CSV table of N, CA and C in Angstrom, one decimal:
chain,number,residue,atom,x,y,z
N,1,UNK,N,64.6,55.8,-15.8
N,1,UNK,CA,65.0,55.8,-17.2
N,1,UNK,C,65.4,54.3,-17.6
N,2,UNK,N,66.1,53.7,-16.6
N,2,UNK,CA,66.5,52.3,-16.9
N,2,UNK,C,65.3,51.4,-17.0
N,3,UNK,N,64.3,51.7,-16.2
N,3,UNK,CA,63.0,51.0,-16.3
N,3,UNK,C,62.4,51.0,-17.7
N,4,UNK,N,62.4,52.1,-18.3
N,4,UNK,CA,61.8,52.3,-19.7
N,4,UNK,C,62.7,51.5,-20.7
N,5,UNK,N,64.0,51.5,-20.6
N,5,UNK,CA,64.9,50.9,-21.5
N,5,UNK,C,64.8,49.4,-21.4
N,6,UNK,N,64.6,48.8,-20.3
N,6,UNK,CA,64.6,47.4,-20.1
N,6,UNK,C,63.2,46.8,-20.1
N,7,UNK,N,62.3,47.4,-19.4
N,7,UNK,CA,61.0,46.8,-19.2
N,7,UNK,C,60.1,47.0,-20.4
N,8,UNK,N,60.2,48.1,-21.1
N,8,UNK,CA,59.3,48.4,-22.2
N,8,UNK,C,59.5,47.4,-23.4
N,9,UNK,N,60.8,47.0,-23.8
N,9,UNK,CA,61.0,46.0,-24.8
N,9,UNK,C,60.5,44.6,-24.4
N,10,UNK,N,60.7,44.3,-23.1
N,10,UNK,CA,60.3,43.0,-22.6
N,10,UNK,C,58.7,42.9,-22.6
N,11,UNK,N,58.1,44.0,-22.2
N,11,UNK,CA,56.6,44.0,-22.2
N,11,UNK,C,56.1,43.9,-23.6
N,12,UNK,N,56.7,44.6,-24.5
N,12,UNK,CA,56.3,44.5,-25.9
N,12,UNK,C,56.4,43.1,-26.5
N,13,UNK,N,57.5,42.4,-26.2
N,13,UNK,CA,57.7,41.1,-26.7
N,13,UNK,C,56.7,40.1,-26.1
N,14,UNK,N,56.4,40.3,-24.8
N,14,UNK,CA,55.4,39.4,-24.2
N,14,UNK,C,54.0,39.6,-24.8
N,15,UNK,N,53.7,40.9,-25.0
N,15,UNK,CA,52.4,41.2,-25.6
N,15,UNK,C,52.3,40.6,-27.0
N,16,UNK,N,53.3,40.7,-27.8
N,16,UNK,CA,53.3,40.1,-29.2
N,16,UNK,C,53.2,38.6,-29.2
N,17,UNK,N,53.8,37.9,-28.2
N,17,UNK,CA,53.7,36.5,-28.1
N,17,UNK,C,52.3,36.1,-27.7
N,18,UNK,N,51.7,36.9,-26.8
N,18,UNK,CA,50.3,36.6,-26.4
N,18,UNK,C,49.3,36.7,-27.5
N,19,UNK,N,49.5,37.8,-28.3
N,19,UNK,CA,48.6,38.0,-29.5
N,19,UNK,C,48.8,36.9,-30.5
N,20,UNK,N,50.1,36.4,-30.8
N,20,UNK,CA,50.3,35.4,-31.7
N,20,UNK,C,49.7,34.0,-31.3
N,21,UNK,N,49.8,33.8,-30.0
N,21,UNK,CA,49.2,32.5,-29.5
N,21,UNK,C,47.7,32.5,-29.5
N,22,UNK,N,47.1,33.6,-29.6
N,22,UNK,CA,45.6,33.6,-29.6
N,22,UNK,C,45.1,33.5,-31.0
N,23,UNK,N,45.9,33.4,-32.0
N,23,UNK,CA,45.4,33.3,-33.4
N,23,UNK,C,44.9,32.0,-33.7
N,24,UNK,N,44.1,31.8,-34.8
N,24,UNK,CA,43.5,30.5,-35.2
N,24,UNK,C,44.6,29.5,-35.6
N,25,UNK,N,45.8,29.9,-35.9
N,25,UNK,CA,46.8,29.0,-36.4
N,25,UNK,C,47.1,27.9,-35.4
N,26,UNK,N,46.9,28.2,-34.1
N,26,UNK,CA,47.3,27.3,-33.1
N,26,UNK,C,46.1,26.6,-32.5
N,27,UNK,N,44.9,26.8,-33.0
N,27,UNK,CA,43.7,26.2,-32.5
N,27,UNK,C,43.5,24.8,-33.1
N,28,UNK,N,42.5,24.1,-32.6
N,28,UNK,CA,42.2,22.7,-33.0
N,28,UNK,C,41.5,22.8,-34.4
N,29,UNK,N,42.1,22.2,-35.4
N,29,UNK,CA,41.5,22.2,-36.8
N,29,UNK,C,40.7,21.0,-37.1
N,30,UNK,N,39.9,20.5,-36.2
N,30,UNK,CA,39.2,19.3,-36.4
N,30,UNK,C,38.0,19.5,-37.3
N,31,UNK,N,37.6,20.7,-37.6
N,31,UNK,CA,36.5,21.0,-38.5
N,31,UNK,C,37.1,21.0,-39.9
N,32,UNK,N,36.8,19.9,-40.8
N,32,UNK,CA,37.4,19.9,-42.1
N,32,UNK,C,36.8,20.8,-43.1
N,33,UNK,N,35.6,21.4,-42.8
N,33,UNK,CA,34.9,22.2,-43.7
N,33,UNK,C,35.6,23.5,-43.9
N,34,UNK,N,36.1,24.1,-42.8
N,34,UNK,CA,36.7,25.4,-42.9
N,34,UNK,C,38.2,25.3,-42.6
N,35,UNK,N,39.0,25.6,-43.5
N,35,UNK,CA,40.5,25.6,-43.2
N,35,UNK,C,40.8,26.8,-42.4
N,36,UNK,N,42.0,26.9,-41.9
N,36,UNK,CA,42.4,28.1,-41.0
N,36,UNK,C,42.2,29.4,-41.7
N,37,UNK,N,42.4,29.5,-43.0
N,37,UNK,CA,42.3,30.7,-43.7
N,37,UNK,C,40.8,31.1,-44.1
N,38,UNK,N,39.9,30.2,-43.7
N,38,UNK,CA,38.5,30.5,-44.0
N,38,UNK,C,38.1,30.0,-45.4
N,39,UNK,N,38.9,29.3,-46.1
N,39,UNK,CA,38.7,28.9,-47.4
N,39,UNK,C,37.9,27.6,-47.3
N,40,UNK,N,36.9,27.4,-48.1
N,40,UNK,CA,36.1,26.2,-48.2
N,40,UNK,C,36.9,25.1,-48.7
N,41,UNK,N,36.9,24.0,-48.0
N,41,UNK,CA,37.7,22.8,-48.5
N,41,UNK,C,36.8,21.6,-48.5
N,42,UNK,N,37.1,20.5,-49.2
N,42,UNK,CA,36.3,19.3,-49.2
N,42,UNK,C,36.5,18.6,-47.9
N,43,UNK,N,35.4,18.0,-47.4
N,43,UNK,CA,35.6,17.2,-46.1
N,43,UNK,C,36.5,16.0,-46.4
N,44,UNK,N,37.2,15.6,-45.3
N,44,UNK,CA,38.1,14.5,-45.4
N,44,UNK,C,37.4,13.3,-45.9
N,45,UNK,N,38.1,12.5,-46.8
N,45,UNK,CA,37.5,11.3,-47.3
N,45,UNK,C,36.7,11.5,-48.6
N,46,UNK,N,36.5,12.7,-49.0
N,46,UNK,CA,35.8,12.9,-50.2
N,46,UNK,C,36.8,13.5,-51.3
N,47,UNK,N,36.6,13.1,-52.5
N,47,UNK,CA,37.4,13.6,-53.6
N,47,UNK,C,36.5,14.2,-54.6
N,48,UNK,N,36.7,15.5,-54.9
N,48,UNK,CA,35.9,16.2,-55.9
N,48,UNK,C,36.6,16.1,-57.2
N,49,UNK,N,35.9,15.6,-58.3
N,49,UNK,CA,36.5,15.4,-59.6
N,49,UNK,C,35.6,15.8,-60.7
N,50,UNK,N,36.2,16.4,-61.7
N,50,UNK,CA,35.4,16.7,-62.9
N,50,UNK,C,36.4,16.7,-64.1
N,51,UNK,N,35.9,16.3,-65.3
N,51,UNK,CA,36.7,16.3,-66.5
N,51,UNK,C,36.6,17.6,-67.1
N,52,UNK,N,37.8,18.1,-67.5
N,52,UNK,CA,37.9,19.4,-68.2
N,52,UNK,C,38.3,19.2,-69.6
N,53,UNK,N,37.8,19.9,-70.5
N,53,UNK,CA,38.2,19.8,-71.9
N,53,UNK,C,39.7,20.3,-72.0
N,54,UNK,N,40.5,19.7,-72.9
N,54,UNK,CA,41.8,20.2,-73.1
N,54,UNK,C,41.9,21.6,-73.6
N,55,UNK,N,42.9,22.4,-73.2
N,55,UNK,CA,43.1,23.7,-73.7
N,55,UNK,C,43.4,23.7,-75.2
N,56,UNK,N,42.7,24.6,-75.9
N,56,UNK,CA,42.9,24.7,-77.3
N,56,UNK,C,42.4,23.6,-78.2
N,57,UNK,N,41.6,22.7,-77.6
N,57,UNK,CA,41.0,21.6,-78.4
N,57,UNK,C,41.9,20.4,-78.3
N,58,UNK,N,41.3,19.3,-78.7
N,58,UNK,CA,42.1,18.0,-78.7
N,58,UNK,C,42.8,17.9,-80.1
N,59,UNK,N,44.1,17.9,-80.1
N,59,UNK,CA,44.8,17.8,-81.3
N,59,UNK,C,44.8,16.4,-82.0
N,60,UNK,N,44.3,15.4,-81.3
N,60,UNK,CA,44.2,14.1,-81.9
N,60,UNK,C,42.8,13.8,-82.5
N,61,UNK,N,42.0,14.8,-82.6
N,61,UNK,CA,40.6,14.6,-83.1
N,61,UNK,C,40.6,15.4,-84.5
N,62,UNK,N,40.1,14.7,-85.5
N,62,UNK,CA,40.0,15.3,-86.8
N,62,UNK,C,38.8,16.2,-86.8
N,63,UNK,N,38.9,17.3,-87.5
N,63,UNK,CA,37.8,18.2,-87.7
N,63,UNK,C,36.8,17.6,-88.7
N,64,UNK,N,35.6,18.1,-88.8
N,64,UNK,CA,34.6,17.5,-89.7
N,64,UNK,C,35.1,17.6,-91.1
N,65,UNK,N,35.7,18.7,-91.5
N,65,UNK,CA,36.2,18.8,-92.9
N,65,UNK,C,37.3,17.8,-93.2
N,66,UNK,N,38.2,17.6,-92.2
N,66,UNK,CA,39.3,16.6,-92.3
N,66,UNK,C,38.7,15.2,-92.4
N,67,UNK,N,37.7,14.9,-91.6
N,67,UNK,CA,37.0,13.6,-91.6
N,67,UNK,C,36.4,13.3,-93.0
N,68,UNK,N,35.8,14.4,-93.6
N,68,UNK,CA,35.1,14.2,-94.9
N,68,UNK,C,36.2,14.0,-95.9
N,69,UNK,N,37.3,14.6,-95.8
N,69,UNK,CA,38.4,14.4,-96.8
N,69,UNK,C,39.0,13.0,-96.7
N,70,UNK,N,39.1,12.5,-95.5
N,70,UNK,CA,39.6,11.2,-95.3
N,70,UNK,C,38.7,10.2,-95.8
N,71,UNK,N,37.4,10.4,-95.6
N,71,UNK,CA,36.4,9.4,-96.1
N,71,UNK,C,36.3,9.5,-97.6
N,72,UNK,N,36.5,10.7,-98.2
N,72,UNK,CA,36.5,10.8,-99.6
N,72,UNK,C,37.7,10.1,-100.3
N,73,UNK,N,38.8,10.0,-99.5
N,73,UNK,CA,39.9,9.3,-100.1
N,73,UNK,C,39.8,7.8,-99.9
N,74,UNK,N,38.8,7.3,-99.2
N,74,UNK,CA,38.6,5.9,-98.9
N,74,UNK,C,39.6,5.4,-97.9
N,75,UNK,N,40.1,6.3,-97.0
N,75,UNK,CA,41.0,5.8,-96.0
N,75,UNK,C,40.3,5.4,-94.8
N,76,UNK,N,40.8,4.4,-94.1
N,76,UNK,CA,40.2,4.0,-92.8
N,76,UNK,C,40.7,5.0,-91.8
N,77,UNK,N,39.8,5.4,-90.8
N,77,UNK,CA,40.2,6.3,-89.8
N,77,UNK,C,41.2,5.7,-88.8
N,78,UNK,N,41.3,4.4,-88.8
N,78,UNK,CA,42.2,3.7,-87.8
N,78,UNK,C,43.6,3.6,-88.4
N,79,UNK,N,44.6,3.3,-87.7
N,79,UNK,CA,45.9,3.1,-88.1
N,79,UNK,C,46.9,3.2,-87.0
N,80,UNK,N,48.1,3.5,-87.3
N,80,UNK,CA,49.1,3.6,-86.2
N,80,UNK,C,49.0,5.0,-85.6
N,81,UNK,N,49.4,5.2,-84.4
N,81,UNK,CA,49.4,6.4,-83.7
N,81,UNK,C,50.8,7.1,-84.0
N,82,UNK,N,50.8,8.1,-84.7
N,82,UNK,CA,52.1,8.8,-85.1
N,82,UNK,C,52.5,9.8,-84.0
N,83,UNK,N,53.8,10.1,-84.0
N,83,UNK,CA,54.3,11.1,-83.1
N,83,UNK,C,55.1,12.1,-83.9
N,84,UNK,N,55.3,13.3,-83.4
N,84,UNK,CA,56.1,14.3,-84.2
N,84,UNK,C,57.5,13.8,-84.4
N,85,UNK,N,58.1,13.0,-83.5
N,85,UNK,CA,59.4,12.5,-83.7
N,85,UNK,C,59.5,11.5,-84.8
N,86,UNK,N,58.4,10.7,-85.0
N,86,UNK,CA,58.4,9.7,-86.0
N,86,UNK,C,58.2,10.3,-87.4
N,87,UNK,N,57.7,11.5,-87.5
N,87,UNK,CA,57.5,12.2,-88.8
N,87,UNK,C,58.6,13.1,-89.2
N,88,UNK,N,59.3,13.7,-88.2
N,88,UNK,CA,60.3,14.7,-88.5
N,88,UNK,C,61.4,14.1,-89.4
N,89,UNK,N,61.9,15.0,-90.3
N,89,UNK,CA,63.0,14.6,-91.1
N,89,UNK,C,62.8,15.1,-92.5
N,90,UNK,N,63.5,14.5,-93.5
N,90,UNK,CA,63.3,14.9,-94.9
N,90,UNK,C,62.7,13.8,-95.6
N,91,UNK,N,61.6,14.1,-96.3
N,91,UNK,CA,60.8,13.0,-97.1
N,91,UNK,C,61.0,13.3,-98.6
N,92,UNK,N,60.9,12.2,-99.3
N,92,UNK,CA,60.8,12.2,-100.8
N,92,UNK,C,59.3,12.3,-101.1
N,93,UNK,N,58.9,13.3,-101.8
N,93,UNK,CA,57.5,13.4,-102.1
N,93,UNK,C,57.2,13.3,-103.6
N,94,UNK,N,56.1,12.6,-103.9
N,94,UNK,CA,55.6,12.5,-105.2
N,94,UNK,C,54.3,13.2,-105.2
N,95,UNK,N,54.3,14.3,-105.9
N,95,UNK,CA,53.1,15.2,-105.9
N,95,UNK,C,52.6,15.2,-107.4
N,96,UNK,N,51.5,14.6,-107.6
N,96,UNK,CA,50.9,14.5,-109.0
N,96,UNK,C,51.9,13.9,-110.0
N,97,UNK,N,52.7,13.0,-109.5
N,97,UNK,CA,53.7,12.4,-110.4
N,97,UNK,C,55.0,13.1,-110.5
N,98,UNK,N,55.1,14.3,-110.0
N,98,UNK,CA,56.4,15.0,-109.9
N,98,UNK,C,57.1,14.8,-108.6
N,99,UNK,N,58.4,14.7,-108.6
N,99,UNK,CA,59.1,14.4,-107.3
N,99,UNK,C,59.7,15.7,-106.8
N,100,UNK,N,59.8,15.7,-105.4
N,100,UNK,CA,60.4,16.8,-104.7
N,100,UNK,C,60.8,16.3,-103.3
N,101,UNK,N,61.2,17.2,-102.5
N,101,UNK,CA,61.5,16.8,-101.1
N,101,UNK,C,60.7,17.8,-100.2
N,102,UNK,N,60.4,17.3,-99.0
N,102,UNK,CA,59.8,18.2,-98.0
N,102,UNK,C,60.5,17.9,-96.6
N,103,UNK,N,60.9,19.0,-95.9
N,103,UNK,CA,61.5,18.8,-94.6
N,103,UNK,C,60.5,19.1,-93.6
N,104,UNK,N,60.4,18.2,-92.6
N,104,UNK,CA,59.4,18.3,-91.5
N,104,UNK,C,60.2,18.4,-90.2
N,105,UNK,N,60.4,19.6,-89.7
N,105,UNK,CA,61.1,19.8,-88.5
N,105,UNK,C,60.2,19.7,-87.2
N,106,UNK,N,60.8,19.7,-86.1
N,106,UNK,CA,60.0,19.7,-84.8
N,106,UNK,C,60.0,21.1,-84.2
N,107,UNK,N,60.1,22.1,-85.0
N,107,UNK,CA,60.1,23.5,-84.5
N,107,UNK,C,58.6,23.9,-84.6
N,108,UNK,N,58.1,24.4,-83.4
N,108,UNK,CA,56.7,24.8,-83.4
N,108,UNK,C,56.4,26.0,-84.3
N,109,UNK,N,55.4,25.8,-85.1
N,109,UNK,CA,55.1,26.9,-86.1
N,109,UNK,C,53.6,26.6,-86.6
N,110,UNK,N,52.9,27.7,-86.8
N,110,UNK,CA,51.6,27.6,-87.5
N,110,UNK,C,50.7,26.7,-86.7
N,111,UNK,N,50.1,25.7,-87.5
N,111,UNK,CA,49.2,24.7,-86.9
N,111,UNK,C,49.8,23.6,-86.2
N,112,UNK,N,51.2,23.5,-86.1
N,112,UNK,CA,51.9,22.5,-85.4
N,112,UNK,C,53.3,22.7,-85.5
N,113,UNK,N,54.0,22.2,-86.5
N,113,UNK,CA,55.4,22.3,-86.7
N,113,UNK,C,55.8,22.8,-88.1
N,114,UNK,N,57.0,23.4,-88.2
N,114,UNK,CA,57.4,24.0,-89.4
N,114,UNK,C,57.7,22.9,-90.5
N,115,UNK,N,57.3,23.2,-91.7
N,115,UNK,CA,57.5,22.3,-92.9
N,115,UNK,C,58.1,23.2,-94.0
N,116,UNK,N,59.0,22.6,-94.7
N,116,UNK,CA,59.6,23.3,-95.8
N,116,UNK,C,59.7,22.4,-97.1
N,117,UNK,N,58.8,22.7,-98.1
N,117,UNK,CA,58.9,22.0,-99.3
N,117,UNK,C,60.1,22.5,-100.1
N,118,UNK,N,60.8,21.5,-100.7
N,118,UNK,CA,62.0,21.9,-101.5
N,118,UNK,C,61.8,21.5,-103.0
N,119,UNK,N,61.5,22.6,-103.8
N,119,UNK,CA,61.3,22.5,-105.2
N,119,UNK,C,60.1,21.6,-105.6
N,120,UNK,N,59.0,21.8,-104.8
N,120,UNK,CA,57.7,21.1,-105.1
N,120,UNK,C,56.8,21.8,-106.0
N,121,UNK,N,55.9,21.0,-106.7
N,121,UNK,CA,55.0,21.7,-107.6
N,121,UNK,C,54.0,22.6,-106.8
N,122,UNK,N,53.3,23.5,-107.6
N,122,UNK,CA,52.5,24.5,-107.0
N,122,UNK,C,51.5,23.9,-106.0
N,123,UNK,N,50.9,22.7,-106.3
N,123,UNK,CA,49.9,22.1,-105.4
N,123,UNK,C,50.5,21.9,-104.0
N,124,UNK,N,51.8,21.8,-103.8
N,124,UNK,CA,52.4,21.5,-102.5
N,124,UNK,C,53.4,22.5,-102.1
N,125,UNK,N,53.7,23.5,-102.9
N,125,UNK,CA,54.7,24.5,-102.6
N,125,UNK,C,54.3,25.5,-101.5
N,126,UNK,N,53.0,25.7,-101.2
N,126,UNK,CA,52.6,26.6,-100.2
N,126,UNK,C,52.5,26.0,-98.8
N,127,UNK,N,52.9,24.8,-98.6
N,127,UNK,CA,53.0,24.1,-97.3
N,127,UNK,C,53.9,24.9,-96.4
N,128,UNK,N,53.5,25.2,-95.2
N,128,UNK,CA,54.4,25.9,-94.2
N,128,UNK,C,54.4,25.2,-92.9
N,129,UNK,N,53.4,24.4,-92.6
N,129,UNK,CA,53.4,23.7,-91.3
N,129,UNK,C,52.7,22.3,-91.4
N,130,UNK,N,52.9,21.5,-90.4
N,130,UNK,CA,52.3,20.1,-90.4
N,130,UNK,C,51.9,19.8,-89.0
N,131,UNK,N,51.0,18.8,-88.9
N,131,UNK,CA,50.6,18.3,-87.6
N,131,UNK,C,50.2,16.8,-87.7
N,132,UNK,N,50.3,16.1,-86.7
N,132,UNK,CA,49.9,14.7,-86.6
N,132,UNK,C,48.6,14.6,-85.9
N,133,UNK,N,47.7,13.9,-86.4
N,133,UNK,CA,46.4,13.7,-85.8
N,133,UNK,C,46.1,12.2,-85.9
N,134,UNK,N,46.4,11.4,-84.9
N,134,UNK,CA,46.2,10.0,-85.0
N,134,UNK,C,47.1,9.4,-86.0
N,135,UNK,N,46.6,8.7,-87.1
N,135,UNK,CA,47.4,8.1,-88.1
N,135,UNK,C,47.5,9.0,-89.3
N,136,UNK,N,47.1,10.3,-89.2
N,136,UNK,CA,47.1,11.2,-90.3
N,136,UNK,C,48.1,12.3,-90.1
N,137,UNK,N,48.7,12.6,-91.2
N,137,UNK,CA,49.7,13.7,-91.3
N,137,UNK,C,49.0,14.8,-92.2
N,138,UNK,N,48.9,16.0,-91.6
N,138,UNK,CA,48.1,17.1,-92.2
N,138,UNK,C,49.1,18.2,-92.4
N,139,UNK,N,49.1,18.8,-93.7
N,139,UNK,CA,49.9,19.9,-94.0
N,139,UNK,C,49.0,21.1,-94.2
N,140,UNK,N,49.6,22.3,-93.7
N,140,UNK,CA,48.9,23.6,-93.7
N,140,UNK,C,49.7,24.6,-94.4
N,141,UNK,N,49.0,25.7,-94.9
N,141,UNK,CA,49.7,26.8,-95.5
N,141,UNK,C,49.8,27.9,-94.4
N,142,UNK,N,50.4,29.1,-94.7
N,142,UNK,CA,50.6,30.1,-93.8
N,142,UNK,C,49.3,30.6,-93.1
N,143,UNK,N,48.2,30.6,-93.8
N,143,UNK,CA,46.9,31.0,-93.3
N,143,UNK,C,46.3,30.0,-92.3
N,144,UNK,N,46.9,28.8,-92.2
N,144,UNK,CA,46.3,27.7,-91.4
N,144,UNK,C,45.3,26.9,-92.1
N,145,UNK,N,45.2,27.0,-93.4
N,145,UNK,CA,44.3,26.2,-94.2
N,145,UNK,C,44.9,24.9,-94.5
N,146,UNK,N,44.1,23.9,-94.6
N,146,UNK,CA,44.6,22.5,-94.9
N,146,UNK,C,45.0,22.5,-96.4
N,147,UNK,N,46.2,22.0,-96.6
N,147,UNK,CA,46.7,21.9,-98.0
N,147,UNK,C,46.6,20.4,-98.4
N,148,UNK,N,46.9,19.5,-97.5
N,148,UNK,CA,46.9,18.1,-97.8
N,148,UNK,C,46.7,17.2,-96.6
N,149,UNK,N,46.0,16.1,-96.7
N,149,UNK,CA,45.8,15.2,-95.6
N,149,UNK,C,46.3,13.8,-96.1
N,150,UNK,N,47.3,13.3,-95.4
N,150,UNK,CA,47.9,12.0,-95.8
N,150,UNK,C,47.7,11.0,-94.6
N,151,UNK,N,47.7,9.7,-95.0
N,151,UNK,CA,47.5,8.6,-94.1
N,151,UNK,C,48.6,7.6,-94.1
N,152,UNK,N,48.9,7.0,-93.0
N,152,UNK,CA,49.9,6.0,-93.0
N,152,UNK,C,49.5,4.8,-92.2
N,153,UNK,N,49.7,3.6,-92.7
N,153,UNK,CA,49.3,2.4,-91.9
N,153,UNK,C,50.5,1.9,-91.2
N,154,UNK,N,51.8,2.3,-91.6
N,154,UNK,CA,53.0,1.8,-90.9
N,154,UNK,C,54.0,2.8,-90.5
N,155,UNK,N,53.8,4.1,-90.8
N,155,UNK,CA,54.7,5.2,-90.4
N,155,UNK,C,55.9,5.4,-91.3
N,156,UNK,N,56.1,4.5,-92.3
N,156,UNK,CA,57.2,4.7,-93.2
N,156,UNK,C,56.8,5.3,-94.5
N,157,UNK,N,55.6,5.3,-94.9
N,157,UNK,CA,55.1,5.9,-96.1
N,157,UNK,C,53.7,6.5,-95.8
N,158,UNK,N,53.5,7.7,-96.4
N,158,UNK,CA,52.2,8.4,-96.3
N,158,UNK,C,51.6,8.5,-97.7
N,159,UNK,N,50.3,8.4,-97.8
N,159,UNK,CA,49.6,8.6,-99.1
N,159,UNK,C,48.3,9.4,-98.8
N,160,UNK,N,48.0,10.2,-99.7
N,160,UNK,CA,46.7,11.0,-99.6
N,160,UNK,C,46.6,12.0,-100.8
N,161,UNK,N,46.0,13.1,-100.6
N,161,UNK,CA,45.8,14.1,-101.6
N,161,UNK,C,45.7,15.5,-101.1
N,162,UNK,N,46.0,16.4,-101.9
N,162,UNK,CA,45.8,17.8,-101.5
N,162,UNK,C,44.3,18.2,-101.6
N,163,UNK,N,44.0,19.3,-101.1
N,163,UNK,CA,42.6,19.7,-101.1
N,163,UNK,C,42.1,20.0,-102.5
N,164,UNK,N,43.0,20.1,-103.5
N,164,UNK,CA,42.7,20.3,-104.9
N,164,UNK,C,42.6,18.9,-105.6
N,165,UNK,N,42.8,17.8,-104.9
N,165,UNK,CA,42.7,16.5,-105.4
N,165,UNK,C,43.9,15.9,-106.1
N,166,UNK,N,45.1,16.6,-105.8
N,166,UNK,CA,46.3,16.1,-106.4
N,166,UNK,C,46.9,15.0,-105.5
N,167,UNK,N,47.2,13.8,-106.1
N,167,UNK,CA,47.7,12.7,-105.3
N,167,UNK,C,49.1,12.9,-104.8
N,168,UNK,N,49.3,12.6,-103.5
N,168,UNK,CA,50.6,12.8,-102.8
N,168,UNK,C,51.1,11.5,-102.1
N,169,UNK,N,52.3,11.2,-102.3
N,169,UNK,CA,52.9,10.1,-101.6
N,169,UNK,C,54.3,10.6,-101.0
N,170,UNK,N,54.4,10.3,-99.7
N,170,UNK,CA,55.7,10.6,-99.0
N,170,UNK,C,56.4,9.3,-98.6
N,171,UNK,N,57.7,9.2,-98.9
N,171,UNK,CA,58.5,8.1,-98.5
N,171,UNK,C,59.9,8.5,-98.1
N,172,UNK,N,60.6,7.7,-97.4
N,172,UNK,CA,61.9,8.0,-96.9
N,172,UNK,C,63.0,7.5,-97.9
């Protein structure tokens, strides 16, 4: 009985160690083609590379309709590179000669960030979000449709028009 209590656990432990030592984990891994798990890997010294398109499209590229609107306004496609931080805040807006304010926060919403027109004329009152694309500031409605495309050469003032052709100027 003592033999079974002492010898059986020792024999089991030795058998488990022998099985563990015979696995591929402790073998020579000089073959770089197959990794220990059998997964195909690149040979040493080679780097596999490919360019992937960004998820959800490139937000810094204007769509064809936006490019046509910009060219119709006579705006140059080049300018300063805007950031959401440089655009956020409260702006004084002149929409078709009438003044109002628009708040541009950095809260994610709609096509970019939340926008809130404050007592603006109908041409600009349906704005609900905004996005920066290069030197352009684009405003969208709740459906994601473009309301206005504005351009800035220095980041302190924006000028452009709504899709209805109403002239818009933003300044601080």
